Every structure is written in C-alpha cells, then in structure tokens.
PDB file of C-alpha atoms in Angstrom:
ATOM      1  CA  MET A1335     160.926 146.085-104.430  1.00 34.00           C
ATOM      2  CA  THR A1336     162.985 145.902-101.262  1.00 35.00           C
ATOM      3  CA  ARG A1337     161.990 146.187 -97.645  1.00 37.00           C
ATOM      4  CA  SER A1338     164.106 147.465 -94.820  1.00 40.00           C
ATOM      5  CA  THR A1339     164.122 147.124 -91.066  1.00 40.00           C
ATOM      6  CA  GLY A1340     166.434 149.846 -89.882  1.00 41.00           C
ATOM      7  CA  GLY A1341     167.482 151.146 -93.300  1.00 39.00           C
ATOM      8  CA  VAL A1342     166.810 151.926 -96.935  1.00 35.00           C
ATOM      9  CA  VAL A1343     168.529 149.568 -99.315  1.00 36.00           C
ATOM     10  CA  ALA A1344     169.623 150.208-102.885  1.00 35.00           C
ATOM     11  CA  VAL A1345     171.461 146.989-103.628  1.00 34.00           C
ATOM     12  CA  ALA A1346     170.207 143.641-102.339  1.00 34.00           C
ATOM     13  CA  LEU A1347     172.730 141.026-101.297  1.00 32.00           C
ATOM     14  CA  ALA A1348     173.211 137.755-103.095  1.00 33.00           C
ATOM     15  CA  GLY A1349     175.829 134.976-103.356  1.00 34.00           C
ATOM     16  CA  GLY A1350     179.414 135.458-102.193  1.00 32.00           C
ATOM     17  CA  LEU A1351     182.431 136.931-103.958  1.00 26.00           C
ATOM     18  CA  VAL A1352     185.842 135.715-102.888  1.00 25.00           C
ATOM     19  CA  PHE A1353     188.338 137.965-101.071  1.00 23.00           C
ATOM     20  CA  GLY A1354     191.100 136.975 -98.644  1.00 27.00           C
ATOM     21  CA  LEU A1355     188.173 135.601 -96.668  1.00 27.00           C
ATOM     22  CA  VAL A1356     185.092 134.763 -98.660  1.00 29.00           C
ATOM     23  CA  GLY A1357     183.919 138.208 -99.624  1.00 30.00           C
ATOM     24  CA  CYS A1358     180.809 140.274 -99.385  1.00 32.00           C
ATOM     25  CA  ALA A1359     177.789 139.416-101.471  1.00 33.00           C
ATOM     26  CA  SER A1360     177.396 140.508-105.045  1.00 32.00           C
ATOM     27  CA  ALA A1361     174.349 141.576-106.980  1.00 32.00           C
ATOM     28  CA  THR A1362     174.826 138.559-109.241  1.00 31.00           C
ATOM     29  CA  PRO A1363     173.729 135.411-107.414  1.00 35.00           C
ATOM     30  CA  SER A1364     175.942 132.374-107.534  1.00 38.00           C
ATOM     31  CA  PRO A1365     175.746 129.047-105.740  1.00 42.00           C
ATOM     32  CA  PRO A1366     177.446 129.153-102.330  1.00 50.00           C
ATOM     33  CA  ALA A1367     180.738 127.333-102.039  1.00 49.00           C
ATOM     34  CA  SER A1368     180.920 124.396 -99.680  1.00 46.00           C
ATOM     35  CA  PRO A1369     181.840 125.753 -96.246  1.00 53.00           C
ATOM     36  CA  SER A1370     184.246 124.220 -93.837  1.00 42.00           C
ATOM     37  CA  SER A1371     182.920 122.064 -91.044  1.00 38.00           C
ATOM     38  CA  PRO A1372     182.319 123.636 -87.614  1.00 40.00           C
ATOM     39  CA  THR A1373     185.486 124.221 -85.664  1.00 38.00           C
ATOM     40  CA  SER A1374     186.288 124.854 -82.034  1.00 36.00           C
ATOM     41  CA  ALA A1375     187.959 128.003 -80.718  1.00 38.00           C
ATOM     42  CA  PRO A1376     191.360 127.441 -79.099  1.00 37.00           C
ATOM     43  CA  THR A1377     191.338 127.801 -75.328  1.00 39.00           C
ATOM     44  CA  SER A1378     193.746 127.005 -72.537  1.00 44.00           C
ATOM     45  CA  ALA A1379     191.891 123.717 -72.057  1.00 46.00           C
ATOM     46  CA  PRO A1380     190.382 121.714 -74.913  1.00 49.00           C
ATOM     47  CA  PRO A1381     186.810 122.991 -75.461  1.00 57.00           C
ATOM     48  CA  THR A1382     183.827 120.704 -75.555  1.00 65.00           C
ATOM     49  CA  SER A1383     183.540 118.977 -78.926  1.00 75.00           C
ATOM     50  CA  MET A1384     180.718 120.321 -81.092  1.00 90.00           C
ATOM     51  CA  PRO A1385     178.764 118.338 -83.676  1.00 90.00           C
ATOM     52  CA  ASP A1386     179.158 118.899 -87.402  1.00 93.00           C
ATOM     53  CA  LEU A1387     175.920 120.599 -88.433  1.00 96.00           C
ATOM     54  CA  SER A1388     176.981 121.491 -91.971  1.00 97.00           C
ATOM     55  CA  GLY A1389     174.306 119.249 -93.469  1.00 98.00           C
ATOM     56  CA  GLU A1390     171.524 120.915 -91.483  1.00 98.00           C
ATOM     57  CA  PHE A1391     172.654 124.418 -92.434  1.00 98.00           C
ATOM     58  CA  GLN A1392     173.109 123.455 -96.081  1.00 98.00           C
ATOM     59  CA  ALA A1393     169.543 122.120 -96.080  1.00 98.00           C
ATOM     60  CA  LEU A1394     168.306 125.473 -94.773  1.00 98.00           C
ATOM     61  CA  GLU A1395     170.249 127.314 -97.465  1.00 98.00           C
ATOM     62  CA  ALA A1396     168.666 125.138-100.126  1.00 98.00           C
ATOM     63  CA  GLU A1397     165.187 125.537 -98.653  1.00 98.00           C
ATOM     64  CA  PHE A1398     165.352 129.325 -98.393  1.00 98.00           C
ATOM     65  CA  GLY A1399     167.582 130.059-101.405  1.00 98.00           C
ATOM     66  CA  ALA A1400     170.058 131.876 -99.214  1.00 98.00           C
ATOM     67  CA  ARG A1401     173.546 131.939 -97.761  1.00 98.00           C
ATOM     68  CA  VAL A1402     173.832 131.516 -93.992  1.00 98.00           C
ATOM     69  CA  GLY A1403     176.716 132.395 -91.691  1.00 98.00           C
ATOM     70  CA  ILE A1404     176.806 131.083 -88.117  1.00 98.00           C
ATOM     71  CA  SER A1405     179.194 131.695 -85.244  1.00 98.00           C
ATOM     72  CA  ALA A1406     178.273 130.584 -81.718  1.00 98.00           C
ATOM     73  CA  VAL A1407     180.424 130.223 -78.628  1.00 97.00           C
ATOM     74  CA  ASP A1408     179.815 128.858 -75.136  1.00 97.00           C
ATOM     75  CA  THR A1409     181.426 131.525 -72.950  1.00 95.00           C
ATOM     76  CA  GLY A1410     182.062 128.978 -70.221  1.00 94.00           C
ATOM     77  CA  THR A1411     183.774 126.169 -72.106  1.00 94.00           C
ATOM     78  CA  GLY A1412     184.954 127.965 -75.222  1.00 95.00           C
ATOM     79  CA  ALA A1413     183.129 125.458 -77.417  1.00 96.00           C
ATOM     80  CA  ARG A1414     182.496 127.072 -80.786  1.00 97.00           C
ATOM     81  CA  LEU A1415     180.099 126.233 -83.589  1.00 97.00           C
ATOM     82  CA  SER A1416     180.899 127.697 -86.998  1.00 97.00           C
ATOM     83  CA  TYR A1417     179.384 127.629 -90.462  1.00 98.00           C
ATOM     84  CA  ARG A1418     180.634 130.112 -93.063  1.00 98.00           C
ATOM     85  CA  ALA A1419     181.932 131.981 -90.022  1.00 98.00           C
ATOM     86  CA  ASP A1420     184.764 133.670 -91.940  1.00 98.00           C
ATOM     87  CA  GLU A1421     182.693 134.709 -94.944  1.00 98.00           C
ATOM     88  CA  ARG A1422     181.643 138.326 -95.354  1.00 98.00           C
ATOM     89  CA  PHE A1423     178.066 139.548 -95.041  1.00 98.00           C
ATOM     90  CA  GLY A1424     176.498 142.981 -94.800  1.00 98.00           C
ATOM     91  CA  TYR A1425     175.795 143.628 -91.138  1.00 98.00           C
ATOM     92  CA  ALA A1426     172.857 146.076 -91.588  1.00 98.00           C
ATOM     93  CA  SER A1427     171.359 147.344 -88.319  1.00 98.00           C
ATOM     94  CA  THR A1428     173.132 144.827 -86.096  1.00 98.00           C
ATOM     95  CA  ILE A1429     175.947 147.415 -85.993  1.00 98.00           C
ATOM     96  CA  LYS A1430     173.729 149.558 -83.763  1.00 98.00           C
ATOM     97  CA  ALA A1431     174.461 147.345 -80.760  1.00 98.00           C
ATOM     98  CA  LEU A1432     178.206 147.840 -81.218  1.00 98.00           C
ATOM     99  CA  ALA A1433     177.769 151.591 -81.724  1.00 98.00           C
ATOM    100  CA  ALA A1434     175.787 151.764 -78.473  1.00 98.00           C
ATOM    101  CA  ALA A1435     178.523 149.832 -76.665  1.00 98.00           C
ATOM    102  CA  VAL A1436     181.192 152.238 -77.878  1.00 98.00           C
ATOM    103  CA  PHE A1437     178.979 155.155 -76.827  1.00 98.00           C
ATOM    104  CA  LEU A1438     178.645 153.702 -73.321  1.00 98.00           C
ATOM    105  CA  HIS A1439     182.399 153.204 -73.143  1.00 98.00           C
ATOM    106  CA  GLU A1440     183.389 156.655 -74.373  1.00 97.00           C
ATOM    107  CA  VAL A1441     180.657 159.049 -73.235  1.00 98.00           C
ATOM    108  CA  ARG A1442     180.582 159.242 -69.466  1.00 96.00           C
ATOM    109  CA  GLY A1443     178.440 160.717 -66.693  1.00 96.00           C
ATOM    110  CA  SER A1444     176.328 163.793 -67.342  1.00 97.00           C
ATOM    111  CA  ALA A1445     177.537 164.018 -70.943  1.00 98.00           C
ATOM    112  CA  ARG A1446     175.049 161.265 -71.739  1.00 98.00           C
ATOM    113  CA  ASP A1447     172.234 163.606 -70.679  1.00 98.00           C
ATOM    114  CA  GLU A1448     173.067 166.207 -73.319  1.00 98.00           C
ATOM    115  CA  VAL A1449     169.918 166.955 -75.332  1.00 98.00           C
ATOM    116  CA  VAL A1450     170.379 166.654 -79.078  1.00 98.00           C
ATOM    117  CA  THR A1451     168.022 168.013 -81.719  1.00 98.00           C
ATOM    118  CA  TRP A1452     167.638 167.254 -85.409  1.00 98.00           C
ATOM    119  CA  SER A1453     165.429 168.179 -88.340  1.00 98.00           C
ATOM    120  CA  ALA A1454     162.602 166.502 -90.184  1.00 98.00           C
ATOM    121  CA  GLU A1455     164.957 166.403 -93.163  1.00 98.00           C
ATOM    122  CA  ASP A1456     167.439 164.375 -91.116  1.00 98.00           C
ATOM    123  CA  VAL A1457     164.733 161.832 -90.358  1.00 98.00           C
ATOM    124  CA  GLU A1458     163.620 161.621 -93.967  1.00 98.00           C
ATOM    125  CA  ALA A1459     167.181 161.125 -95.171  1.00 98.00           C
ATOM    126  CA  ALA A1460     167.919 158.394 -92.611  1.00 98.00           C
ATOM    127  CA  GLY A1461     164.869 156.269 -93.297  1.00 97.00           C
ATOM    128  CA  TYR A1462     163.320 154.045 -90.622  1.00 97.00           C
ATOM    129  CA  SER A1463     163.118 156.264 -87.510  1.00 98.00           C
ATOM    130  CA  PRO A1464     160.073 155.397 -85.344  1.00 98.00           C
ATOM    131  CA  VAL A1465     161.335 157.215 -82.249  1.00 98.00           C
ATOM    132  CA  THR A1466     163.169 160.278 -83.541  1.00 98.00           C
ATOM    133  CA  SER A1467     160.363 161.086 -85.989  1.00 98.00           C
ATOM    134  CA  GLU A1468     158.142 161.735 -82.952  1.00 98.00           C
ATOM    135  CA  HIS A1469     160.641 164.031 -81.184  1.00 98.00           C
ATOM    136  CA  VAL A1470     161.773 166.476 -83.847  1.00 98.00           C
ATOM    137  CA  GLU A1471     160.507 169.439 -81.845  1.00 97.00           C
ATOM    138  CA  THR A1472     161.928 168.437 -78.446  1.00 98.00           C
ATOM    139  CA  GLY A1473     164.980 166.315 -79.149  1.00 98.00           C
ATOM    140  CA  LEU A1474     166.257 163.510 -76.914  1.00 98.00           C
ATOM    141  CA  THR A1475     169.272 162.908 -74.718  1.00 98.00           C
ATOM    142  CA  LEU A1476     172.236 161.036 -76.126  1.00 98.00           C
ATOM    143  CA  SER A1477     171.435 158.110 -73.855  1.00 98.00           C
ATOM    144  CA  GLN A1478     167.858 158.012 -75.101  1.00 98.00           C
ATOM    145  CA  LEU A1479     169.131 158.057 -78.678  1.00 98.00           C
ATOM    146  CA  ALA A1480     171.485 155.142 -78.052  1.00 98.00           C
ATOM    147  CA  GLU A1481     168.614 153.215 -76.487  1.00 98.00           C
ATOM    148  CA  ALA A1482     166.314 154.026 -79.427  1.00 98.00           C
ATOM    149  CA  ALA A1483     168.952 152.813 -81.880  1.00 98.00           C
ATOM    150  CA  VAL A1484     169.128 149.428 -80.130  1.00 98.00           C
ATOM    151  CA  ARG A1485     165.570 148.852 -78.937  1.00 98.00           C
ATOM    152  CA  GLN A1486     163.724 150.277 -81.942  1.00 98.00           C
ATOM    153  CA  SER A1487     166.458 150.176 -84.627  1.00 98.00           C
ATOM    154  CA  ASP A1488     165.993 153.912 -85.180  1.00 98.00           C
ATOM    155  CA  ASN A1489     168.227 155.083 -88.030  1.00 98.00           C
ATOM    156  CA  THR A1490     168.359 158.761 -87.157  1.00 98.00           C
ATOM    157  CA  ALA A1491     169.249 157.837 -83.584  1.00 98.00           C
ATOM    158  CA  LEU A1492     172.190 155.767 -84.821  1.00 98.00           C
ATOM    159  CA  ASN A1493     173.433 158.631 -86.993  1.00 98.00           C
ATOM    160  CA  LEU A1494     173.324 161.046 -84.053  1.00 98.00           C
ATOM    161  CA  VAL A1495     175.135 158.605 -81.771  1.00 98.00           C
ATOM    162  CA  LEU A1496     177.744 158.045 -84.463  1.00 98.00           C
ATOM    163  CA  ALA A1497     178.225 161.798 -84.787  1.00 98.00           C
ATOM    164  CA  ARG A1498     178.840 162.046 -81.029  1.00 98.00           C
ATOM    165  CA  ILE A1499     181.515 159.340 -80.972  1.00 98.00           C
ATOM    166  CA  GLY A1500     183.292 160.629 -84.087  1.00 98.00           C
ATOM    167  CA  GLY A1501     181.473 159.050 -87.015  1.00 98.00           C
ATOM    168  CA  PRO A1502     181.753 155.659 -88.733  1.00 98.00           C
ATOM    169  CA  ALA A1503     185.555 155.860 -88.871  1.00 98.00           C
ATOM    170  CA  ALA A1504     185.719 156.292 -85.090  1.00 98.00           C
ATOM    171  CA  LEU A1505     183.440 153.289 -84.570  1.00 98.00           C
ATOM    172  CA  ASP A1506     185.650 151.270 -86.902  1.00 98.00           C
ATOM    173  CA  ALA A1507     188.729 152.314 -84.897  1.00 98.00           C
ATOM    174  CA  ALA A1508     187.011 151.398 -81.631  1.00 98.00           C
ATOM    175  CA  LEU A1509     186.295 147.911 -82.965  1.00 98.00           C
ATOM    176  CA  VAL A1510     189.973 147.549 -83.819  1.00 98.00           C
ATOM    177  CA  THR A1511     190.776 148.246 -80.159  1.00 95.00           C
ATOM    178  CA  LEU A1512     188.445 145.355 -79.353  1.00 94.00           C
ATOM    179  CA  GLY A1513     190.588 143.170 -81.578  1.00 96.00           C
ATOM    180  CA  ASP A1514     188.314 143.305 -84.628  1.00 98.00           C
ATOM    181  CA  GLU A1515     190.325 144.067 -87.752  1.00 97.00           C
ATOM    182  CA  VAL A1516     187.726 142.408 -89.988  1.00 98.00           C
ATOM    183  CA  THR A1517     184.595 144.560 -89.725  1.00 98.00           C
ATOM    184  CA  GLU A1518     184.627 147.568 -92.059  1.00 98.00           C
ATOM    185  CA  VAL A1519     182.454 150.435 -90.791  1.00 98.00           C
ATOM    186  CA  VAL A1520     182.264 153.050 -93.529  1.00 98.00           C
ATOM    187  CA  ASN A1521     178.787 154.571 -93.769  1.00 98.00           C
ATOM    188  CA  ALA A1522     175.955 155.789 -91.566  1.00 98.00           C
ATOM    189  CA  GLU A1523     172.274 155.128 -92.270  1.00 98.00           C
ATOM    190  CA  PRO A1524     170.919 154.454 -94.801  1.00 98.00           C
ATOM    191  CA  LEU A1525     174.022 153.868 -96.940  1.00 98.00           C
ATOM    192  CA  LEU A1526     175.395 151.171 -94.637  1.00 98.00           C
ATOM    193  CA  ASN A1527     172.788 148.875 -96.198  1.00 97.00           C
ATOM    194  CA  VAL A1528     174.210 149.335 -99.714  1.00 94.00           C
ATOM    195  CA  ILE A1529     176.726 146.551-100.333  1.00 94.00           C
ATOM    196  CA  GLU A1530     178.524 147.113-103.614  1.00 90.00           C
ATOM    197  CA  PRO A1531     179.866 144.105-105.523  1.00 86.00           C
ATOM    198  CA  GLY A1532     183.532 143.576-104.739  1.00 88.00           C
ATOM    199  CA  SER A1533     183.574 145.924-101.743  1.00 95.00           C
ATOM    200  CA  THR A1534     184.088 145.077 -98.078  1.00 98.00           C
ATOM    201  CA  ASP A1535     182.514 148.354 -96.923  1.00 98.00           C
ATOM    202  CA  ASP A1536     179.901 147.866 -94.197  1.00 98.00           C
ATOM    203  CA  THR A1537     180.505 144.121 -93.979  1.00 98.00           C
ATOM    204  CA  THR A1538     181.740 141.764 -91.306  1.00 98.00           C
ATOM    205  CA  THR A1539     181.976 138.034 -90.629  1.00 98.00           C
ATOM    206  CA  PRO A1540     179.964 135.984 -88.149  1.00 98.00           C
ATOM    207  CA  ALA A1541     183.160 135.109 -86.267  1.00 98.00           C
ATOM    208  CA  ALA A1542     184.173 138.763 -85.927  1.00 98.00           C
ATOM    209  CA  PHE A1543     180.792 139.828 -84.526  1.00 98.00           C
ATOM    210  CA  THR A1544     180.652 136.905 -82.111  1.00 98.00           C
ATOM    211  CA  ASP A1545     184.110 137.814 -80.823  1.00 98.00           C
ATOM    212  CA  ASN A1546     183.018 141.458 -80.425  1.00 98.00           C
ATOM    213  CA  LEU A1547     179.920 140.512 -78.448  1.00 97.00           C
ATOM    214  CA  THR A1548     181.935 138.174 -76.269  1.00 97.00           C
ATOM    215  CA  ARG A1549     184.321 140.995 -75.353  1.00 95.00           C
ATOM    216  CA  LEU A1550     181.389 143.274 -74.585  1.00 92.00           C
ATOM    217  CA  VAL A1551     180.044 140.914 -71.935  1.00 87.00           C
ATOM    218  CA  ASP A1552     183.258 139.524 -70.421  1.00 92.00           C
ATOM    219  CA  GLY A1553     184.078 142.691 -68.489  1.00 90.00           C
ATOM    220  CA  SER A1554     187.165 143.610 -70.504  1.00 92.00           C
ATOM    221  CA  TYR A1555     185.584 146.608 -72.286  1.00 95.00           C
ATOM    222  CA  LEU A1556     182.408 147.797 -70.563  1.00 96.00           C
ATOM    223  CA  GLU A1557     182.029 148.525 -66.869  1.00 96.00           C
ATOM    224  CA  SER A1558     179.458 146.327 -65.140  1.00 96.00           C
ATOM    225  CA  ALA A1559     176.747 149.012 -65.038  1.00 97.00           C
ATOM    226  CA  ASP A1560     177.210 149.830 -68.714  1.00 98.00           C
ATOM    227  CA  ARG A1561     177.194 146.148 -69.614  1.00 97.00           C
ATOM    228  CA  ALA A1562     173.899 145.779 -67.771  1.00 97.00           C
ATOM    229  CA  THR A1563     172.492 148.805 -69.610  1.00 98.00           C
ATOM    230  CA  LEU A1564     173.437 147.419 -73.016  1.00 98.00           C
ATOM    231  CA  LEU A1565     171.965 144.010 -72.199  1.00 97.00           C
ATOM    232  CA  ALA A1566     168.753 145.650 -70.984  1.00 97.00           C
ATOM    233  CA  TRP A1567     168.458 147.565 -74.253  1.00 98.00           C
ATOM    234  CA  MET A1568     169.098 144.425 -76.291  1.00 98.00           C
ATOM    235  CA  SER A1569     166.646 142.418 -74.176  1.00 97.00           C
ATOM    236  CA  GLY A1570     164.014 144.984 -75.140  1.00 94.00           C
ATOM    237  CA  ASN A1571     164.765 144.783 -78.866  1.00 94.00           C
ATOM    238  CA  ALA A1572     161.383 145.327 -80.512  1.00 93.00           C
ATOM    239  CA  THR A1573     162.382 143.844 -83.867  1.00 92.00           C
ATOM    240  CA  GLY A1574     163.750 140.464 -82.836  1.00 94.00           C
ATOM    241  CA  ASP A1575     160.846 138.314 -81.675  1.00 96.00           C
ATOM    242  CA  THR A1576     160.695 136.287 -84.909  1.00 98.00           C
ATOM    243  CA  LEU A1577     164.450 135.693 -85.125  1.00 98.00           C
ATOM    244  CA  ILE A1578     166.845 134.053 -82.620  1.00 98.00           C
ATOM    245  CA  ARG A1579     164.238 134.310 -79.855  1.00 98.00           C
ATOM    246  CA  ALA A1580     161.839 132.260 -81.956  1.00 98.00           C
ATOM    247  CA  GLY A1581     164.439 129.506 -82.330  1.00 98.00           C
ATOM    248  CA  ALA A1582     165.724 129.440 -78.751  1.00 98.00           C
ATOM    249  CA  PRO A1583     164.706 126.633 -76.387  1.00 97.00           C
ATOM    250  CA  ALA A1584     161.988 127.424 -73.857  1.00 96.00           C
ATOM    251  CA  GLY A1585     163.291 129.277 -70.828  1.00 95.00           C
ATOM    252  CA  TRP A1586     166.395 130.668 -72.565  1.00 97.00           C
ATOM    253  CA  GLN A1587     166.604 134.467 -72.372  1.00 97.00           C
ATOM    254  CA  VAL A1588     167.741 136.282 -75.511  1.00 98.00           C
ATOM    255  CA  ALA A1589     169.236 139.785 -75.674  1.00 98.00           C
ATOM    256  CA  ASP A1590     169.655 140.569 -79.358  1.00 98.00           C
ATOM    257  CA  LYS A1591     170.000 143.151 -82.095  1.00 98.00           C
ATOM    258  CA  SER A1592     168.440 142.431 -85.456  1.00 98.00           C
ATOM    259  CA  GLY A1593     169.133 143.907 -88.853  1.00 97.00           C
ATOM    260  CA  GLY A1594     167.553 143.574 -92.244  1.00 96.00           C
ATOM    261  CA  ALA A1595     167.352 145.219 -95.657  1.00 94.00           C
ATOM    262  CA  GLY A1596     166.465 143.784 -99.036  1.00 90.00           C
ATOM    263  CA  GLY A1597     167.821 140.241 -99.036  1.00 93.00           C
ATOM    264  CA  MET A1598     169.812 140.643 -95.803  1.00 96.00           C
ATOM    265  CA  ARG A1599     168.411 139.342 -92.515  1.00 98.00           C
ATOM    266  CA  ASN A1600     170.650 139.151 -89.458  1.00 98.00           C
ATOM    267  CA  ASP A1601     170.497 138.761 -85.710  1.00 98.00           C
ATOM    268  CA  ILE A1602     173.211 138.846 -83.047  1.00 98.00           C
ATOM    269  CA  ALA A1603     172.526 137.747 -79.484  1.00 98.00           C
ATOM    270  CA  ILE A1604     173.740 137.029 -75.994  1.00 98.00           C
ATOM    271  CA  ILE A1605     171.707 134.134 -74.617  1.00 98.00           C
ATOM    272  CA  ASP A1606     171.285 133.121 -70.982  1.00 97.00           C
ATOM    273  CA  ARG A1607     170.299 129.499 -70.435  1.00 95.00           C
ATOM    274  CA  PRO A1608     169.333 127.731 -67.239  1.00 93.00           C
ATOM    275  CA  GLY A1609     172.279 125.946 -65.617  1.00 91.00           C
ATOM    276  CA  GLY A1610     174.888 127.131 -68.102  1.00 92.00           C
ATOM    277  CA  ASP A1611     177.086 130.037 -69.072  1.00 95.00           C
ATOM    278  CA  PRO A1612     175.856 132.513 -71.697  1.00 96.00           C
ATOM    279  CA  ILE A1613     176.055 131.661 -75.380  1.00 98.00           C
ATOM    280  CA  VAL A1614     176.981 134.334 -77.904  1.00 98.00           C
ATOM    281  CA  LEU A1615     175.395 133.756 -81.303  1.00 98.00           C
ATOM    282  CA  THR A1616     175.704 135.574 -84.632  1.00 98.00           C
ATOM    283  CA  ILE A1617     173.495 134.676 -87.599  1.00 98.00           C
ATOM    284  CA  LEU A1618     174.037 136.595 -90.843  1.00 98.00           C
ATOM    285  CA  THR A1619     172.127 135.723 -94.026  1.00 98.00           C
ATOM    286  CA  ASN A1620     171.446 136.937 -97.522  1.00 97.00           C
ATOM    287  CA  THR A1621     169.232 135.670-100.309  1.00 96.00           C
ATOM    288  CA  LEU A1622     170.912 134.342-103.444  1.00 95.00           C
ATOM    289  CA  ASP A1623     168.313 135.997-105.676  1.00 94.00           C
ATOM    290  CA  PRO A1624     168.948 139.772-105.538  1.00 84.00           C
ATOM    291  CA  ASP A1625     165.246 140.437-106.071  1.00 88.00           C
ATOM    292  CA  ALA A1626     164.079 138.137-103.267  1.00 93.00           C
ATOM    293  CA  GLU A1627     163.186 139.493 -99.851  1.00 92.00           C
ATOM    294  CA  TYR A1628     164.468 137.963 -96.668  1.00 95.00           C
ATOM    295  CA  ASP A1629     162.505 135.502 -94.549  1.00 96.00           C
ATOM    296  CA  ASP A1630     162.669 135.707 -90.751  1.00 98.00           C
ATOM    297  CA  ALA A1631     161.993 131.976 -90.562  1.00 98.00           C
ATOM    298  CA  LEU A1632     165.473 131.270 -91.946  1.00 98.00           C
ATOM    299  CA  VAL A1633     167.130 132.997 -88.977  1.00 98.00           C
ATOM    300  CA  ALA A1634     164.781 131.340 -86.497  1.00 98.00           C
ATOM    301  CA  GLU A1635     165.459 127.873 -87.934  1.00 98.00           C
ATOM    302  CA  ALA A1636     169.211 128.467 -88.057  1.00 98.00           C
ATOM    303  CA  ALA A1637     169.073 129.519 -84.393  1.00 98.00           C
ATOM    304  CA  ARG A1638     167.092 126.411 -83.488  1.00 98.00           C
ATOM    305  CA  VAL A1639     169.675 124.151 -85.115  1.00 98.00           C
ATOM    306  CA  ALA A1640     172.654 125.981 -83.603  1.00 98.00           C
ATOM    307  CA  LEU A1641     171.326 126.318 -80.075  1.00 98.00           C
ATOM    308  CA  ALA A1642     170.213 122.686 -79.901  1.00 96.00           C
ATOM    309  CA  ALA A1643     173.899 121.780 -79.979  1.00 96.00           C
ATOM    310  CA  PHE A1644     174.408 123.685 -76.704  1.00 95.00           C
ATOM    311  CA  GLU A1645     171.520 122.182 -74.760  1.00 90.00           C
ATOM    312  CA  GLN A1646     172.606 120.413 -71.601  1.00 62.00           C
TER     313      GLN A1646
END
C-alpha cells in the first residue's frame, strides 16, 4: 500500500541507479553509494567554509532506511552545503512551486482572472484535489488555481495551470531558461509520481532545485510583486508543518513546498533567519525498501542538521 500527498503513485522509489549523475531511484533497493563531502559553490569571493556533515546524514539514512539528498545555500555569502546533491530523485509535488512561478512570469494582468472550469472526472483522474473537488460547479480563476496548487498541493489545480502555460514540456523549457538543464518535467498529475527504473522522467537533483529557487528569489526572473505572491503562497503551505519547518531553529520563517508519494518525501524552502540573508534548502528523500512508506521525521531531522550549520 502506498500513500500520496499531492499524487497517486504506482511505483515507489528505492535506492539509486547510476546515470551521468547518480540516477533516479529503482524499484529494486540497493545500498546507497558513499556520497561526496559537502562542497561550496564558487562565487566571486571565497564563500564561508561549511562543515562536513556526511556522517550525520549517513546516520539518518541508516536510521530511516532511506536515501537523502541535501542542497542548501546562504544567498548572502554563497556558502553551500551538499550531500548527494547531484543524485537524481523524483520531485513529486515540489514541482508545483516552480509551475506557479512560471505561471506568474508568463501570465500577466487580467489574464490571471480568467475563470477555468473542469469536471468531476478530471478531479478523480488527478487524485488529491482538496480545493478543486469543492468547486466543480463554479470553477476558479487561474490565480486561485496556482495558489491552490502551492498552498494545498491540489493536483487538478496543477494540471490546469500546466495546461495554461503549455503543458509539462513548456514548464521543462521554462526551467531551461532559468539555467536548469537537469530537471526533466514530463508528466502531469498523477503520473509525475511514477518513477520508472532507469528513467530520468519527472526527476531532478537537490542542487538543480536549490539553484532554481535561488533564481526565483534573487529578482532575475520574477518581478518583486510576483516574488512576494509566490513566497506568500509557499509560506501558507498547508502540508509542510512536519517537514523543514519542524527542523528549523526557533524564529526562522520557512516558505516551502512539500511533496510525497509512496517512498518519496521531499521539501523545498526559502528560509528567512534573524540577522542573516535567506537560506535556500532542498531536501529530497526516498526509502530503500520499495514497500516502505516515507517518514516526515526524516526530512525534519535532515533540515535540523543542515540548518544548524548556518546558525550565526
């Protein structure tokens, strides 16, 4: 039996296959390979040195029977913490934040107020749809759908937003314009949760998602008002309280988008901390046993370990 937050899953993730990077998970679990130690991102000035936390993350993997990918960056200093950051994972519903960002970039003005309708069959086919299932008769505006996709992880809402911006292929192309040639967006909900052995479809790496989020908040892609809108939606994420937020130090504000299906459990976040620049953090995980369900505590503990390295 599998469970899904923001999707229906047919194939649970397990240990990693090897591609040019370390590849997406297969249905046959295998022990994770030893990852490289955390590295720092190149900047014009040498970034702050980060500690090697490989031992702590390996201990979490052993405790939870899972593979963990971490990519975190201090947007002020460029200091970067990495663990399996170039290995592939299924992204699940975390992609909804990026789809909403592309929507905000490409759909302007009154076009966002266009009312869209759908059928009960659309909702049933998409799976988890707590908002759109209640508005089949009336529909919602495109902006409301984008918000529902991020705040409530509504699957039907994502599919309708994707249709407006040109489908999964258009989202994939938009990510390439952001500099992301790693993420492979192929399917809408619920098929984006089905990670076939040996395929890179609907997978990414922690480093790629952290770089995407960084570009979304640095002013190079979204206008300031749209950036504020996206952060407000992510700050109101209803499915993230037990994830990065649970592992963040007291007083740190987390705007995140979670994702989970079967053995996958992920969270991506932009984190404001007192007295410092924002931290962008991506945590992607999958269980090594294809029949095991994910555990939110793994993401929370991985966040606690990673964010402690950025405390001032």
